[in-house]
Each structure stands twice: as structure tokens, then as C-alpha cells.
CSV table of C-alpha atoms in Angstrom, one decimal:
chain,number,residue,atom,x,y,z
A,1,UNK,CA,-3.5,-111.1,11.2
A,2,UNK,CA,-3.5,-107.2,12.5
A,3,UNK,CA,0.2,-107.4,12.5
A,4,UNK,CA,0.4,-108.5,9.2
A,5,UNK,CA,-2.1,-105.7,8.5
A,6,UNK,CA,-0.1,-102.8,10.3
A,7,UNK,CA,3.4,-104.1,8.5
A,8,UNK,CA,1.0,-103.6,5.0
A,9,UNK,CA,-0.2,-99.9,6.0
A,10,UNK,CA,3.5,-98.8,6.9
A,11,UNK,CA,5.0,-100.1,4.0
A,12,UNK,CA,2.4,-98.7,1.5
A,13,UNK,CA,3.3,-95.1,-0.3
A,14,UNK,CA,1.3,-92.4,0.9
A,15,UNK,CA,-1.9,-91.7,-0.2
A,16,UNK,CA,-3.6,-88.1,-1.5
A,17,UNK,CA,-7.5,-88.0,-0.8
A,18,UNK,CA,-9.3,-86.9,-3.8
A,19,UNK,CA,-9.8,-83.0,-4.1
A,20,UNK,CA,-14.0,-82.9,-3.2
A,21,UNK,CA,-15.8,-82.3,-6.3
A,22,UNK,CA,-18.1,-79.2,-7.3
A,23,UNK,CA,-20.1,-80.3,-9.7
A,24,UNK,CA,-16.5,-80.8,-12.1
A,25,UNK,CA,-16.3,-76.7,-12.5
A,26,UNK,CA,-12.8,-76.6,-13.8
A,27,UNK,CA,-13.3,-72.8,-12.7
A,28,UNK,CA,-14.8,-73.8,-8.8
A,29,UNK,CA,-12.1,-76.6,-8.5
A,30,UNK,CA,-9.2,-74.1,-9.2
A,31,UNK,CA,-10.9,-71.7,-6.7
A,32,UNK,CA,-11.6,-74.5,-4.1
A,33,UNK,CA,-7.7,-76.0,-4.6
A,34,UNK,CA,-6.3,-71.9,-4.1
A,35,UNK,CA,-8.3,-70.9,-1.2
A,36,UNK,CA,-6.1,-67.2,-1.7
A,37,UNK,CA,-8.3,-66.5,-4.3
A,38,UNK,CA,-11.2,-66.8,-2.5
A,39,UNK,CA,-10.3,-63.5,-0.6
A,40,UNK,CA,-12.3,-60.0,-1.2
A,41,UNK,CA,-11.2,-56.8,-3.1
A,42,UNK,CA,-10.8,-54.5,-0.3
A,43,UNK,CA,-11.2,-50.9,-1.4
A,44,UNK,CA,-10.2,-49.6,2.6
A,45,UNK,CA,-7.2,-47.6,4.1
A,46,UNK,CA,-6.7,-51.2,5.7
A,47,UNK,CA,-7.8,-54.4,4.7
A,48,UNK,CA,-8.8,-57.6,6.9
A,49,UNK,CA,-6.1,-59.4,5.9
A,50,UNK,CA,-3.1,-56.9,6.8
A,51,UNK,CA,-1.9,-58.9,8.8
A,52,UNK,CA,-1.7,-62.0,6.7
A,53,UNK,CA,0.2,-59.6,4.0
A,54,UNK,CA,2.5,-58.4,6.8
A,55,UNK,CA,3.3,-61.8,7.3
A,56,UNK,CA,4.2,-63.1,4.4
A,57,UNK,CA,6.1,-59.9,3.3
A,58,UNK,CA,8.8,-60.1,6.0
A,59,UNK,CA,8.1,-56.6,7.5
A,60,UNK,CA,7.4,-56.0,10.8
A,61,UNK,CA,3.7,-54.2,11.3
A,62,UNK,CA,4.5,-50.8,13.1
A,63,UNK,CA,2.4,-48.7,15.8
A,64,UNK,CA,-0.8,-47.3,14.5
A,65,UNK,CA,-0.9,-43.2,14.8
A,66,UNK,CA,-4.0,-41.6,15.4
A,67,UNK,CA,-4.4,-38.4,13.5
A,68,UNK,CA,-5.9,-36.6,16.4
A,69,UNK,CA,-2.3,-37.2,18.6
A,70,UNK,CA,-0.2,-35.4,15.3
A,71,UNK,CA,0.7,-31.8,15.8
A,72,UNK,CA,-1.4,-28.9,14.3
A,73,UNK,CA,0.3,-27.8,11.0
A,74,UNK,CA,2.7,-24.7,12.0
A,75,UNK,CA,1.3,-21.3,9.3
A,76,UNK,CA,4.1,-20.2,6.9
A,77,UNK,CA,3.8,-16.3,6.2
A,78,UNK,CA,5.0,-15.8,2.8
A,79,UNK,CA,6.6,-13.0,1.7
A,80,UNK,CA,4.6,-10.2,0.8
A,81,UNK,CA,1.5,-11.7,2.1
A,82,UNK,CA,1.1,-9.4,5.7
A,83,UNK,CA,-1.0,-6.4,5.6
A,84,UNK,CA,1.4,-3.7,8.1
A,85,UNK,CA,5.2,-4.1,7.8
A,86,UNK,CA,6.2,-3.0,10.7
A,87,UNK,CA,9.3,-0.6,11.2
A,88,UNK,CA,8.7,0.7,7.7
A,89,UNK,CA,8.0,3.7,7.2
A,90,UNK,CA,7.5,6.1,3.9
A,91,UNK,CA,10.4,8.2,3.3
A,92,UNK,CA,9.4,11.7,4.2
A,93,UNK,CA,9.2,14.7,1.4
A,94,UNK,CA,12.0,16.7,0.9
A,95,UNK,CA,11.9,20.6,2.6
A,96,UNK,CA,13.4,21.8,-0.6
A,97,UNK,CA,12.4,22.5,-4.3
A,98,UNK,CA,13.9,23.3,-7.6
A,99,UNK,CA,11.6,24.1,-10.5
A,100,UNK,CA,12.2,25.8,-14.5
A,101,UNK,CA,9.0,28.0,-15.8
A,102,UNK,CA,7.6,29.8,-18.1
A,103,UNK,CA,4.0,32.0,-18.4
A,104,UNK,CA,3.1,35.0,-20.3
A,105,UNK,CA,5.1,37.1,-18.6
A,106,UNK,CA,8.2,35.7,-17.5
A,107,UNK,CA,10.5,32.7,-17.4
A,108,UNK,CA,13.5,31.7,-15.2
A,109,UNK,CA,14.4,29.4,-12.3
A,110,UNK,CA,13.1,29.0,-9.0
A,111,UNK,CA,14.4,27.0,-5.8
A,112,UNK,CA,12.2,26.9,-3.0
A,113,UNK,CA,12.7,25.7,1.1
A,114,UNK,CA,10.0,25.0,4.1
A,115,UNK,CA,11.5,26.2,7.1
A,116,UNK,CA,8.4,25.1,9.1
A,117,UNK,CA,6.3,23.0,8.1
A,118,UNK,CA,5.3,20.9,10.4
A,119,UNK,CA,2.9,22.2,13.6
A,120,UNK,CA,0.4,25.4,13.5
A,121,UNK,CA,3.5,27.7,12.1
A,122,UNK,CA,4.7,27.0,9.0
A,123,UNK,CA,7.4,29.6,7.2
A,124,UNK,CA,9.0,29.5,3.7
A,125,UNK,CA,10.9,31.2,1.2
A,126,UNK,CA,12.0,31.2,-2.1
A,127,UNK,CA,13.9,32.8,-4.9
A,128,UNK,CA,15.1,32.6,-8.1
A,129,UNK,CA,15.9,35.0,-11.2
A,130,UNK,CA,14.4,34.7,-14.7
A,131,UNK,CA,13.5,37.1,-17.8
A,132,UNK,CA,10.8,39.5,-17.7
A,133,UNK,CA,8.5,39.1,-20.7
A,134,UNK,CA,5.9,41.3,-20.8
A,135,UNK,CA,5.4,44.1,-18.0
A,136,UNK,CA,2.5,45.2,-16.5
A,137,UNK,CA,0.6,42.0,-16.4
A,138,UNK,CA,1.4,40.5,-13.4
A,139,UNK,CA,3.0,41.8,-9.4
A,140,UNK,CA,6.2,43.0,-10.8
A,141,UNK,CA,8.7,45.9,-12.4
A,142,UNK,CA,6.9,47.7,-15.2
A,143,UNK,CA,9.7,46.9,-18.2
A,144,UNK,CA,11.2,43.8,-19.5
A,145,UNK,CA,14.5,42.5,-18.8
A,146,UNK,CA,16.6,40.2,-16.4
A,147,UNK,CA,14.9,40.1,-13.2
A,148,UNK,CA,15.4,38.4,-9.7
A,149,UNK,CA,12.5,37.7,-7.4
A,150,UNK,CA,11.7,36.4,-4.3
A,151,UNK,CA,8.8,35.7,-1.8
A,152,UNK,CA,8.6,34.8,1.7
A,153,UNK,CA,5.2,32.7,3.6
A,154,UNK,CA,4.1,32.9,7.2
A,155,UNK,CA,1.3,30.9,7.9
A,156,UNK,CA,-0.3,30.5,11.2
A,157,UNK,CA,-3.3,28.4,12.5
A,158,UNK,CA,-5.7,30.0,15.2
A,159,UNK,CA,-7.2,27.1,16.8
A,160,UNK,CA,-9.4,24.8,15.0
A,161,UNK,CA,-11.2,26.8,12.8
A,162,UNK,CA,-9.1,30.1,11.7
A,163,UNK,CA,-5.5,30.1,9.7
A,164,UNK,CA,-3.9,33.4,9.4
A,165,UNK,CA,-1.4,34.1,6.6
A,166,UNK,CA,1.3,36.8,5.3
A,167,UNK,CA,3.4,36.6,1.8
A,168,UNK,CA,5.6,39.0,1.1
A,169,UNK,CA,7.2,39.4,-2.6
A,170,UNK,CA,9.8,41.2,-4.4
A,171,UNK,CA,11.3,42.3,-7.9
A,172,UNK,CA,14.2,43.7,-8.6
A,173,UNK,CA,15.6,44.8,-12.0
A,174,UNK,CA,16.9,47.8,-13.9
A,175,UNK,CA,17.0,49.6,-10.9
A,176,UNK,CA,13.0,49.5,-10.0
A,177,UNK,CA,11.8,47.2,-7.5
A,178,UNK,CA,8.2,45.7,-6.8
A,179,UNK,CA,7.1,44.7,-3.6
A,180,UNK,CA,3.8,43.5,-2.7
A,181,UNK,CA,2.7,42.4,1.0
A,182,UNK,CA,-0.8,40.4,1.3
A,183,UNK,CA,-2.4,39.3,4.3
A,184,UNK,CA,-5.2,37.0,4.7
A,185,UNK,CA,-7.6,35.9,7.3
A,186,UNK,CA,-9.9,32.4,6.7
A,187,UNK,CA,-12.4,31.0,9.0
A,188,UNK,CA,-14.6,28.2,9.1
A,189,UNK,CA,-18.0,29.0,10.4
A,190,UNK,CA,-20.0,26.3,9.5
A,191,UNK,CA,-19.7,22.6,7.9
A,192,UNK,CA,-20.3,24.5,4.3
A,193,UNK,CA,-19.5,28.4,4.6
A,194,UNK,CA,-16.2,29.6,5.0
A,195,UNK,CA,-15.4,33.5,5.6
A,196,UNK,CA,-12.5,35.1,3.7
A,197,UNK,CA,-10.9,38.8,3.9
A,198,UNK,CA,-7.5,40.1,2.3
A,199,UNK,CA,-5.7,42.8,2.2
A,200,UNK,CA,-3.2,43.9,-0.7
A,201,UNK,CA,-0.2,46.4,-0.4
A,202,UNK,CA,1.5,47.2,-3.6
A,203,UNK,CA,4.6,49.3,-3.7
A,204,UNK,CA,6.5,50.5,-6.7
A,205,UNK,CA,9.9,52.0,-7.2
A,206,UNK,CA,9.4,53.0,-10.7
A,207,UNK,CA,12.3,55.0,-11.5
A,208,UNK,CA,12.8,56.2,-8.3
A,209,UNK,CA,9.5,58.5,-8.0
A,210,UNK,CA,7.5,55.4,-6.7
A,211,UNK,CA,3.7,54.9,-6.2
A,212,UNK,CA,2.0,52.7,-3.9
A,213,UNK,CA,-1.8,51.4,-4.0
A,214,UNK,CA,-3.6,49.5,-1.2
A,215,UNK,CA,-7.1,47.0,-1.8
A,216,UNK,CA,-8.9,44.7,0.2
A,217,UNK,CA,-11.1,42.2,-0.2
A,218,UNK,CA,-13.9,40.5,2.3
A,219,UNK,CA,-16.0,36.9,0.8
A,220,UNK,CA,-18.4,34.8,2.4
A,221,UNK,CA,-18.2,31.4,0.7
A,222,UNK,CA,-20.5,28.2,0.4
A,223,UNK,CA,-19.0,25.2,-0.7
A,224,UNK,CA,-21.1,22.8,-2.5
């Protein structure tokens, strides 16, 4: 009787159990027959169920990296963007000068050189030629005409409060010349005074007979 019972079992086709019912949901039985959908939303870096997606992927799941073990971010310098340059330099002003003018009373060409310029000594000269104007008006000849004039500077500092300092210019033209020597003598005596003193010599060709005046000058000055 079990034997016969056994051979029955064996021989029957296999049997699938009833899905359990949910109250005959259409909606809970197709959750409850797809238990994937059953999963959460996961709104993380990493979800729970990595793994599981890993897996079914194909790809191998790699070594975590913590951010602390990555190396610090290396600062670019653009172009441009650093304060000093170093090695750069300016270039430096030239020791020379060319200029055209013209006033009331004359108008040529003048070129111009610093000798020293640099240090408590400084020295120049220049020269040029040009058109006398109008005579009488400024240091020069007394008639109007082609003249050429010059002028040489000598400046010298006397410590940290005095500059001494010497010009000497010339005219030349039509036979006269002009020469006039000034000297001149600054010093600071306090933050906002300032002593001055010149002294003009003036000497004149003028045909030949020549005349020669002298003045001088002394100014205490406050700046404001």
C-alpha cells in the first residue's frame, strides 16, 4: 500500500503551491510575486544594496579610498597673478635729452646730458642754437638774430639738510656774448621753513665795451 503510494507521488508532474493571497490586491500580489520591487529609493553616495548590484552587473567591486589618504591639491600660479616679478626690473631713464622750443623770446633746439646724476654730485650740460626773438627780455645778447647757447649745472648735497648749487650760462651771437653765473645755497631748518640765498653775476659783451651787474638775494620760506 505505501509502495503503491510512493510509485503514485514519483510519477505525478510537479506541483506549484499557490502564490499566498493578500487580500486579492492585483497591485500587493505583483509586489509580493517581485520581491525587487520591494527595495527602497536610496538617495546616498552608496546604497545597501551595492553589493547586490555589483553582483548582478558582472563588475568586480574595487577598494574603497578615503578622502583623507588623497594628496592635498598642488596651487597653480597663473600668469600674471604674483604680486613682485622677480629679476625685473624698470628700465632706467636715459642720461640724455633732445627737446624743440619756443617762448617770447627765442626759439631753437636744445640737447641736453647728465654727467652725474646719481650720488650727492650731480653735473650737467647742455646746448643748442636757436633764433633770438626779442632782446632784452630774458639772460641773453641785447639784439635779435641766430644765436647759440649753452649752460652748465653743478649740484652738490651738504649732508642731510643743505644742497649747494652753481649754473653757469652763455650766449653767443653777432659778436656779443652773455654770460650769467648763479649760485645758490638751500637749507632745511625745520619740518616747514626752508632758508634760501642767491647770488647773480651778469656779464655782457655788448659790442665789445661790456658791462657787468651783480644781485643777490636771501628768503626764509614756510611751506604750507
Amino acid at each position: 500500500m505505501l509502495g503503491a503510494i510512493g510509485l503514485a507521488l514519483l510519477g505525478a508532474p510537479l506541483v506549484t503551491l499557490p502564490t499566498p493571497a493578500f487580500g486579492g490586491d492585483p497591485t500587493l500580489i505583483a509586489i509580493a510575486s517581485d520581491p525587487a520591487q520591494m527595495r527602497l529609493y536610496c538617495f546616498s553616495t552608496r546604497c545597501g544594496d551595492e553589493e547586490w548590484r555589483l553582483a548582478t552587473s558582472g563588475r568586480a567591486k574595487g577598494p574603497e579610498i578615503d578622502p583623507l589618504d588623497l594628496p592635498p591639491l598642488r596651487t597653480v600660479l597663473l600668469p600674471g597673478s604674483q604680486r613682485h616679478v622677480g629679476g625685473v626690473r624698470a628700465p632706467a631713464t636715459s642720461r640724455t635729452s633732445r627737446a624743440m622750443y619756443s617762448n617770447d623770446y627765442r626759439i631753437g633746439t636744445r640737447y641736453g646730458v647728465q654727467a652725474l646724476r646719481d650720488g650727492p654730485t650731480q653735473v650737467g650740460l647742455s646746448f643748442g642754437a636757436g633764433y633770438r626773438l626779442a632782446p632784452l627780455h630774458d639772460d641773453g645778447i641785447n639784439r635779435p638774430g641766430t644765436v647759440f647757447r649753452g649752460e652748465v649745472s653743478i649740484g652738490q648735497r651738504l649732508g642731510e639738510r643743505a644742497r649747494w648749487s652753481q649754473r653757469v650760462q652763455f650766449e653767443s651771437g653777432h659778436g656779443d656774448t652773455f654770460v650769467k653765473q648763479s649760485m645758490r645755497l638751500d637749507v632745511d631748518l625745520w619740518p616747514y621753513w626752508k632758508l634760501e640765498t642767491d647770488f647773480a653775476i651778469r656779464h655782457d659783451s655788448n659790442g665789445g665795451g661790456g658791462s657787468e651787474s651783480a644781485e643777490s638775494s636771501i628768503e626764509l620760506i614756510r611751506r604750507f
